[in-house]
Amino acid sequence: MRNKKTKLFLIFLTVLIAATVCFLFHKKQKIVQMELNTEKLVSSDVSVIIRFDDLDTVWSDFKKTNFYVHFKDFSKLFLREMPSETLGFTNDIKDIQKNIGFEINEKSILNFIGKRILIAMWLENPDDKKLLLISQPNSSNEIDKIKIGVDEYRGIKIDILDEGRYWCIMDNKFIMSNDLGTIRKVIDFSTDTVSDSIANDVEFKKNIIEINSPNYIYIKPQKITPLIRGKKFDLMKNEAKALIFSVKYEKGIRLESYIFQSQPKVLSHPDYSSDLTEIFAKITGKNYFKFMKPVSVEFTPKKYGSKTVIYLPITDLSSSEWSEVFSGFRKILTKKILFEREKITRKNLISIREALNIYNSKTARYPTRLGSLIDEYISEIPQEL
């Protein structure tokens, strides 16, 4: 199942989301000289690129906030109480611990991700979606712990955990993909001076210069085939060459979205400022969102398309106030956990009942132990009842 092949990457995406949350409390924007050495390893037919820089420094600042302690406790509750079948990646965590060779904890993950993380996705072919993750670990110690072997391409060893899980170490970069061909292409790009990488795309470089941010999400609508098509997406796909979202942190989160078009006058430029302001006002009216301040939205037509700036001021509350906020979050989480447990229990009971019926039809009796159903009647006795 292709979904299972990409579960390993969900762990790193989860870390990325957590780091993005911590960015909300980063008080000072660090100016970073923009370079595209990592983008050089990505082919120009990519659908989506997500890049964040200097995560370890930002996380260090995040740990100094009152928010951190409550966020950490909430995360532990989520991982401990949510059924593993719902999370779906617990077996992959075991695989990482066994095959990469270090414990999955906050310190080792941040050291492993290091100064930059870039995720690229190819989504044009629904039956052959590819994902690439590139990180720059802080130290060679973490790299040395990775067990490398099995396949080799142009002098680089590629570790193959199983079908759909490949990684290698190259130029102090950890490179992972669900597609062996993508790994090999990355290796090609690292050795070839002339290539069709996205870093050599004139339009891409011009757009990145325009947004002036090392933290961005880059989307090419023409290279995406959605699961459900709609008129709005078709219009966007036909008229927009690229969408870029940049994230900046100025005592809150400043999201800048850019639409780059071939013919800017074709696509209308509606101003959603009032709608967004009203929506956020309703959200922040909830007690557990009181750390958010009223949102401001600014829309500006540009010669290349348009630029929209959404600014959401956020403040670090006192420890007691955060405790009250997370109390609301825990109530929501508890309801979700109970729902998932009941759903799994129902599914397990149905599975056992069907196995018992089959056993009875063949033997004219019922087993004295559930273990008697294993192998012939049921693959295993469910662990979460």
Short mmCIF file of C-alpha atoms in Angstrom, two decimals, residues 28-361:
data_model
loop_
_atom_site.label_atom_id
_atom_site.label_comp_id
_atom_site.label_asym_id
_atom_site.label_seq_id
_atom_site.Cartn_x
_atom_site.Cartn_y
_atom_site.Cartn_z
CA LYS A 28 13.42 38.42 16.36
CA GLN A 29 13.70 37.65 12.65
CA LYS A 30 17.14 36.41 11.77
CA ILE A 31 18.34 37.64 8.39
CA VAL A 32 19.78 34.75 6.39
CA GLN A 33 21.65 35.08 3.12
CA MET A 34 19.54 33.16 0.60
CA GLU A 35 21.29 30.40 -1.32
CA LEU A 36 19.93 27.48 -3.32
CA ASN A 37 22.48 24.72 -2.71
CA THR A 38 19.79 22.35 -1.44
CA GLU A 39 17.34 23.26 -4.21
CA LYS A 40 20.07 22.30 -6.69
CA LEU A 41 19.32 18.66 -5.80
CA VAL A 42 15.64 18.93 -6.80
CA SER A 43 14.43 18.45 -10.39
CA SER A 44 12.56 21.28 -12.11
CA ASP A 45 9.38 19.20 -12.59
CA VAL A 46 8.71 19.31 -8.83
CA SER A 47 5.15 20.06 -7.65
CA VAL A 48 5.77 21.37 -4.11
CA ILE A 49 8.82 22.48 -2.12
CA ILE A 50 8.77 23.20 1.63
CA ARG A 51 11.91 24.72 3.14
CA PHE A 52 12.74 25.90 6.66
CA ASP A 53 16.11 27.11 7.92
CA ASP A 54 17.81 27.21 11.32
CA LEU A 55 15.26 25.10 13.18
CA ASP A 56 17.59 24.25 16.05
CA THR A 57 18.19 27.91 16.96
CA VAL A 58 14.50 28.72 16.87
CA TRP A 59 13.67 25.64 18.97
CA SER A 60 16.19 26.76 21.58
CA ASP A 61 14.36 30.10 21.86
CA PHE A 62 11.03 28.29 21.91
CA LYS A 63 12.07 26.25 24.99
CA LYS A 64 12.43 29.51 26.94
CA THR A 65 8.74 30.35 26.51
CA ASN A 66 5.96 29.54 28.96
CA PHE A 67 4.21 27.76 26.12
CA TYR A 68 6.89 25.06 25.78
CA VAL A 69 6.23 23.11 29.01
CA HIS A 70 2.51 22.81 28.31
CA PHE A 71 3.11 21.97 24.64
CA LYS A 72 5.53 19.20 25.62
CA ASP A 73 3.11 17.67 28.15
CA PHE A 74 0.28 17.85 25.63
CA SER A 75 2.42 16.09 22.98
CA LYS A 76 3.28 13.30 25.43
CA LEU A 77 -0.42 12.85 26.24
CA PHE A 78 -1.25 12.64 22.53
CA LEU A 79 1.40 10.02 21.76
CA ARG A 80 0.69 8.00 24.91
CA GLU A 81 -3.11 7.87 24.77
CA MET A 82 -3.93 7.97 21.07
CA PRO A 83 -4.25 4.38 19.70
CA SER A 84 -1.19 3.34 17.71
CA GLU A 85 -3.43 2.13 14.89
CA THR A 86 -4.74 5.69 14.51
CA LEU A 87 -1.26 7.24 14.58
CA GLY A 88 -0.08 4.72 12.03
CA PHE A 89 3.65 5.37 12.39
CA THR A 90 4.61 3.56 15.60
CA ASN A 91 6.14 0.66 13.68
CA ASP A 92 8.08 3.14 11.56
CA ILE A 93 9.50 4.69 14.74
CA LYS A 94 10.75 1.24 15.72
CA ASP A 95 12.28 0.87 12.26
CA ILE A 96 14.11 4.17 12.64
CA GLN A 97 15.44 3.22 16.06
CA LYS A 98 16.64 -0.13 14.75
CA ASN A 99 18.02 0.87 11.35
CA ILE A 100 19.24 4.43 11.90
CA GLY A 101 20.57 3.66 15.33
CA PHE A 102 19.54 6.51 17.63
CA GLU A 103 16.64 7.16 19.96
CA ILE A 104 13.67 9.17 18.75
CA ASN A 105 13.67 12.06 21.19
CA GLU A 106 13.72 15.84 21.04
CA LYS A 107 17.50 16.24 21.21
CA SER A 108 18.45 13.59 18.65
CA ILE A 109 15.76 14.68 16.18
CA LEU A 110 16.81 18.33 16.30
CA ASN A 111 20.48 17.38 15.95
CA PHE A 112 19.56 15.19 13.02
CA ILE A 113 17.43 17.79 11.23
CA GLY A 114 20.06 20.43 11.89
CA LYS A 115 20.26 23.75 10.15
CA ARG A 116 17.88 23.15 7.27
CA ILE A 117 15.12 20.85 6.15
CA LEU A 118 13.71 20.73 2.63
CA ILE A 119 10.79 18.56 1.53
CA ALA A 120 9.96 18.16 -2.17
CA MET A 121 6.91 16.41 -3.64
CA TRP A 122 5.93 15.28 -7.12
CA LEU A 123 2.13 15.07 -7.30
CA GLU A 124 1.31 15.16 -11.01
CA ASN A 125 0.82 11.40 -11.35
CA PRO A 126 -1.74 10.17 -8.78
CA ASP A 127 -0.41 6.61 -9.09
CA ASP A 128 3.24 7.55 -8.67
CA LYS A 129 3.58 10.28 -6.06
CA LYS A 130 7.16 10.89 -4.96
CA LEU A 131 8.52 12.52 -1.82
CA LEU A 132 12.06 13.69 -1.07
CA LEU A 133 13.43 14.90 2.26
CA ILE A 134 16.84 16.57 2.64
CA SER A 135 18.27 17.63 5.99
CA GLN A 136 21.65 18.90 7.17
CA PRO A 137 22.52 17.26 10.53
CA ASN A 138 24.38 19.39 13.05
CA SER A 139 27.20 16.90 13.56
CA SER A 140 28.78 13.92 11.86
CA ASN A 141 28.11 11.88 15.01
CA GLU A 142 24.48 11.44 14.01
CA ILE A 143 25.50 10.56 10.45
CA ASP A 144 27.98 7.93 11.65
CA LYS A 145 25.20 6.14 13.55
CA ILE A 146 23.24 5.46 10.36
CA LYS A 147 23.70 1.98 8.97
CA ILE A 148 24.47 2.26 5.27
CA GLY A 149 24.52 -0.46 2.66
CA VAL A 150 22.68 -2.64 0.16
CA ASP A 151 22.73 -0.50 -3.02
CA GLU A 152 25.37 1.73 -4.57
CA TYR A 153 25.09 4.38 -7.28
CA ARG A 154 27.97 6.50 -8.61
CA GLY A 155 30.02 5.71 -5.52
CA ILE A 156 27.25 6.58 -3.04
CA LYS A 157 25.81 3.82 -0.84
CA ILE A 158 22.03 3.77 -0.55
CA ASP A 159 20.30 2.03 2.35
CA ILE A 160 17.08 0.22 1.46
CA LEU A 161 14.90 -0.51 4.49
CA ASP A 162 12.19 -2.07 2.33
CA GLU A 163 10.17 -1.20 -0.74
CA GLY A 164 9.49 2.53 -0.72
CA ARG A 165 12.09 3.48 1.93
CA TYR A 166 15.48 4.63 0.73
CA TRP A 167 18.12 6.95 2.13
CA CYS A 168 21.72 7.92 1.71
CA ILE A 169 24.36 10.29 3.11
CA MET A 170 25.99 12.70 0.68
CA ASP A 171 28.02 15.86 1.34
CA ASN A 172 26.92 15.84 5.01
CA LYS A 173 23.27 15.73 3.95
CA PHE A 174 20.74 13.10 4.92
CA ILE A 175 18.58 12.29 1.88
CA MET A 176 15.43 10.17 2.08
CA SER A 177 12.78 9.27 -0.50
CA ASN A 178 10.03 6.77 -1.21
CA ASP A 179 11.47 6.32 -4.72
CA LEU A 180 14.91 4.89 -5.56
CA GLY A 181 15.02 6.77 -8.87
CA THR A 182 14.59 10.08 -7.04
CA ILE A 183 17.56 9.28 -4.78
CA ARG A 184 19.69 8.48 -7.82
CA LYS A 185 18.65 11.70 -9.54
CA VAL A 186 19.71 13.68 -6.44
CA ILE A 187 23.11 12.01 -6.69
CA ASP A 188 23.27 12.96 -10.39
CA PHE A 189 22.47 16.58 -9.59
CA SER A 190 25.22 16.70 -6.97
CA THR A 191 27.89 15.74 -9.48
CA ASP A 192 26.67 17.44 -12.69
CA THR A 193 27.48 21.11 -13.23
CA VAL A 194 24.63 21.54 -15.72
CA SER A 195 21.27 20.02 -14.87
CA ASP A 196 17.52 20.57 -15.03
CA SER A 197 17.32 21.24 -11.29
CA ILE A 198 14.85 23.80 -9.98
CA ALA A 199 17.77 25.98 -8.84
CA ASN A 200 18.62 26.61 -12.50
CA ASP A 201 15.07 27.62 -13.39
CA VAL A 202 15.08 31.36 -14.17
CA GLU A 203 11.46 31.92 -13.10
CA PHE A 204 11.97 30.06 -9.83
CA LYS A 205 15.05 32.08 -8.91
CA LYS A 206 13.30 35.34 -9.78
CA ASN A 207 10.30 34.43 -7.64
CA ILE A 208 12.42 33.38 -4.67
CA ILE A 209 14.29 36.69 -4.83
CA GLU A 210 10.93 38.48 -4.79
CA ILE A 211 9.72 36.81 -1.58
CA ASN A 212 13.11 37.27 0.16
CA SER A 213 12.62 34.53 2.76
CA PRO A 214 14.46 31.24 3.43
CA ASN A 215 11.27 29.77 4.93
CA TYR A 216 8.78 29.14 2.17
CA ILE A 217 6.26 26.80 0.55
CA TYR A 218 6.50 26.73 -3.25
CA ILE A 219 3.63 25.26 -5.32
CA LYS A 220 3.30 24.71 -9.07
CA PRO A 221 -0.44 24.14 -9.71
CA GLN A 222 0.22 22.74 -13.21
CA LYS A 223 2.21 19.91 -11.65
CA ILE A 224 -0.54 18.80 -9.24
CA THR A 225 -3.40 16.43 -9.96
CA PRO A 226 -5.94 16.80 -7.12
CA LEU A 227 -7.99 13.86 -5.85
CA ILE A 228 -11.17 15.87 -6.43
CA ARG A 229 -11.20 18.35 -9.29
CA GLY A 230 -13.07 21.63 -9.08
CA LYS A 231 -13.61 24.73 -11.19
CA LYS A 232 -11.66 26.96 -8.82
CA PHE A 233 -8.61 24.71 -8.90
CA ASP A 234 -8.82 24.35 -12.70
CA LEU A 235 -8.87 28.16 -13.02
CA MET A 236 -5.87 28.47 -10.71
CA LYS A 237 -4.04 25.69 -12.55
CA ASN A 238 -4.57 27.38 -15.92
CA GLU A 239 -3.69 30.91 -14.89
CA ALA A 240 -1.16 30.71 -12.04
CA LYS A 241 2.40 29.67 -12.85
CA ALA A 242 3.41 29.43 -9.21
CA LEU A 243 2.17 30.05 -5.68
CA ILE A 244 4.62 30.84 -2.90
CA PHE A 245 3.91 31.24 0.80
CA SER A 246 6.65 32.73 2.93
CA VAL A 247 6.63 32.72 6.72
CA LYS A 248 8.17 35.52 8.76
CA TYR A 249 8.04 36.07 12.51
CA GLU A 250 7.54 39.48 14.00
CA LYS A 251 5.99 39.00 17.47
CA GLY A 252 3.56 36.70 15.77
CA ILE A 253 3.26 35.09 12.37
CA ARG A 254 3.34 37.02 9.12
CA LEU A 255 2.22 34.89 6.18
CA GLU A 256 2.87 36.34 2.74
CA SER A 257 1.26 34.65 -0.24
CA TYR A 258 2.34 35.39 -3.80
CA ILE A 259 0.55 34.45 -7.01
CA PHE A 260 2.73 34.54 -10.12
CA GLN A 261 0.83 34.56 -13.43
CA SER A 262 1.61 34.58 -17.14
CA GLN A 263 -1.11 37.18 -17.70
CA PRO A 264 -1.93 38.87 -14.37
CA LYS A 265 -4.94 40.71 -15.76
CA VAL A 266 -6.74 37.45 -16.58
CA LEU A 267 -7.21 36.24 -13.01
CA SER A 268 -9.40 38.42 -10.84
CA HIS A 269 -8.02 39.80 -7.57
CA PRO A 270 -10.79 39.65 -4.95
CA ASP A 271 -10.01 41.23 -1.62
CA TYR A 272 -10.75 38.75 1.17
CA SER A 273 -9.53 41.04 3.94
CA SER A 274 -12.87 41.57 5.65
CA ASP A 275 -13.86 37.87 5.39
CA LEU A 276 -10.60 36.62 6.90
CA THR A 277 -10.72 39.19 9.67
CA GLU A 278 -14.25 38.07 10.59
CA ILE A 279 -13.31 34.37 10.50
CA PHE A 280 -10.30 34.86 12.76
CA ALA A 281 -12.35 37.02 15.11
CA LYS A 282 -14.74 34.08 15.62
CA ILE A 283 -11.85 31.64 16.15
CA THR A 284 -9.95 33.83 18.58
CA GLY A 285 -13.13 34.47 20.52
CA LYS A 286 -12.74 30.96 21.95
CA ASN A 287 -11.01 30.93 25.32
CA TYR A 288 -8.33 28.46 24.19
CA PHE A 289 -7.30 30.77 21.34
CA LYS A 290 -6.90 33.88 23.46
CA PHE A 291 -3.15 33.98 22.76
CA MET A 292 -4.07 35.16 19.25
CA LYS A 293 -4.79 38.81 18.59
CA PRO A 294 -7.05 40.25 15.85
CA VAL A 295 -5.74 39.38 12.39
CA SER A 296 -4.94 41.96 9.73
CA VAL A 297 -5.00 41.27 5.99
CA GLU A 298 -3.48 43.38 3.24
CA PHE A 299 -4.03 42.65 -0.46
CA THR A 300 -1.85 44.24 -3.17
CA PRO A 301 -2.13 43.64 -6.95
CA LYS A 302 1.29 43.26 -8.59
CA LYS A 303 2.53 43.29 -12.16
CA TYR A 304 3.34 39.58 -11.83
CA GLY A 305 0.01 38.73 -10.12
CA SER A 306 -0.75 39.58 -6.51
CA LYS A 307 0.61 39.65 -2.97
CA THR A 308 -1.46 39.06 0.16
CA VAL A 309 -0.11 39.60 3.67
CA ILE A 310 -1.86 38.01 6.65
CA TYR A 311 -0.48 39.11 10.01
CA LEU A 312 -1.54 37.28 13.16
CA PRO A 313 -0.06 38.78 16.35
CA ILE A 314 0.61 36.15 19.01
CA THR A 315 1.75 36.60 22.59
CA ASP A 316 3.37 34.25 25.09
CA LEU A 317 0.92 34.01 27.99
CA SER A 318 1.73 33.35 31.63
CA SER A 319 2.11 29.73 32.72
CA SER A 320 -1.30 29.74 34.44
CA GLU A 321 -2.97 31.21 31.36
CA TRP A 322 -1.36 28.57 29.12
CA SER A 323 -2.58 25.92 31.53
CA GLU A 324 -6.11 27.18 30.99
CA VAL A 325 -5.65 27.22 27.22
CA PHE A 326 -4.32 23.65 27.08
CA SER A 327 -7.14 22.52 29.33
CA GLY A 328 -9.43 23.31 26.41
CA PHE A 329 -7.15 21.49 23.98
CA ARG A 330 -7.06 18.41 26.25
CA LYS A 331 -10.87 18.23 26.35
CA ILE A 332 -10.94 18.17 22.55
CA LEU A 333 -8.15 15.57 22.42
CA THR A 334 -9.85 13.35 25.00
CA LYS A 335 -13.04 13.21 22.93
CA LYS A 336 -10.99 12.28 19.85
CA ILE A 337 -9.09 9.54 21.72
CA LEU A 338 -12.32 8.00 23.05
CA PHE A 339 -13.85 8.07 19.57
CA GLU A 340 -10.82 6.34 18.01
CA ARG A 341 -10.67 3.70 20.75
CA GLU A 342 -14.36 2.87 20.33
CA LYS A 343 -13.93 2.64 16.56
CA ILE A 344 -10.98 0.25 16.88
CA THR A 345 -12.82 -1.84 19.50
CA ARG A 346 -15.83 -2.21 17.21
CA LYS A 347 -13.61 -3.26 14.32
CA ASN A 348 -11.72 -5.77 16.46
CA LEU A 349 -14.91 -7.30 17.87
CA ILE A 350 -16.33 -7.69 14.36
CA SER A 351 -13.11 -9.38 13.25
CA ILE A 352 -13.17 -11.78 16.21
CA ARG A 353 -16.87 -12.55 15.71
CA GLU A 354 -16.29 -13.43 12.04
CA ALA A 355 -13.36 -15.67 13.01
CA LEU A 356 -15.47 -17.42 15.66
CA ASN A 357 -18.24 -18.08 13.14
CA ILE A 358 -15.78 -19.59 10.68
CA TYR A 359 -14.24 -21.71 13.44
CA ASN A 360 -17.69 -22.95 14.49
CA SER A 361 -18.77 -23.76 10.94
#
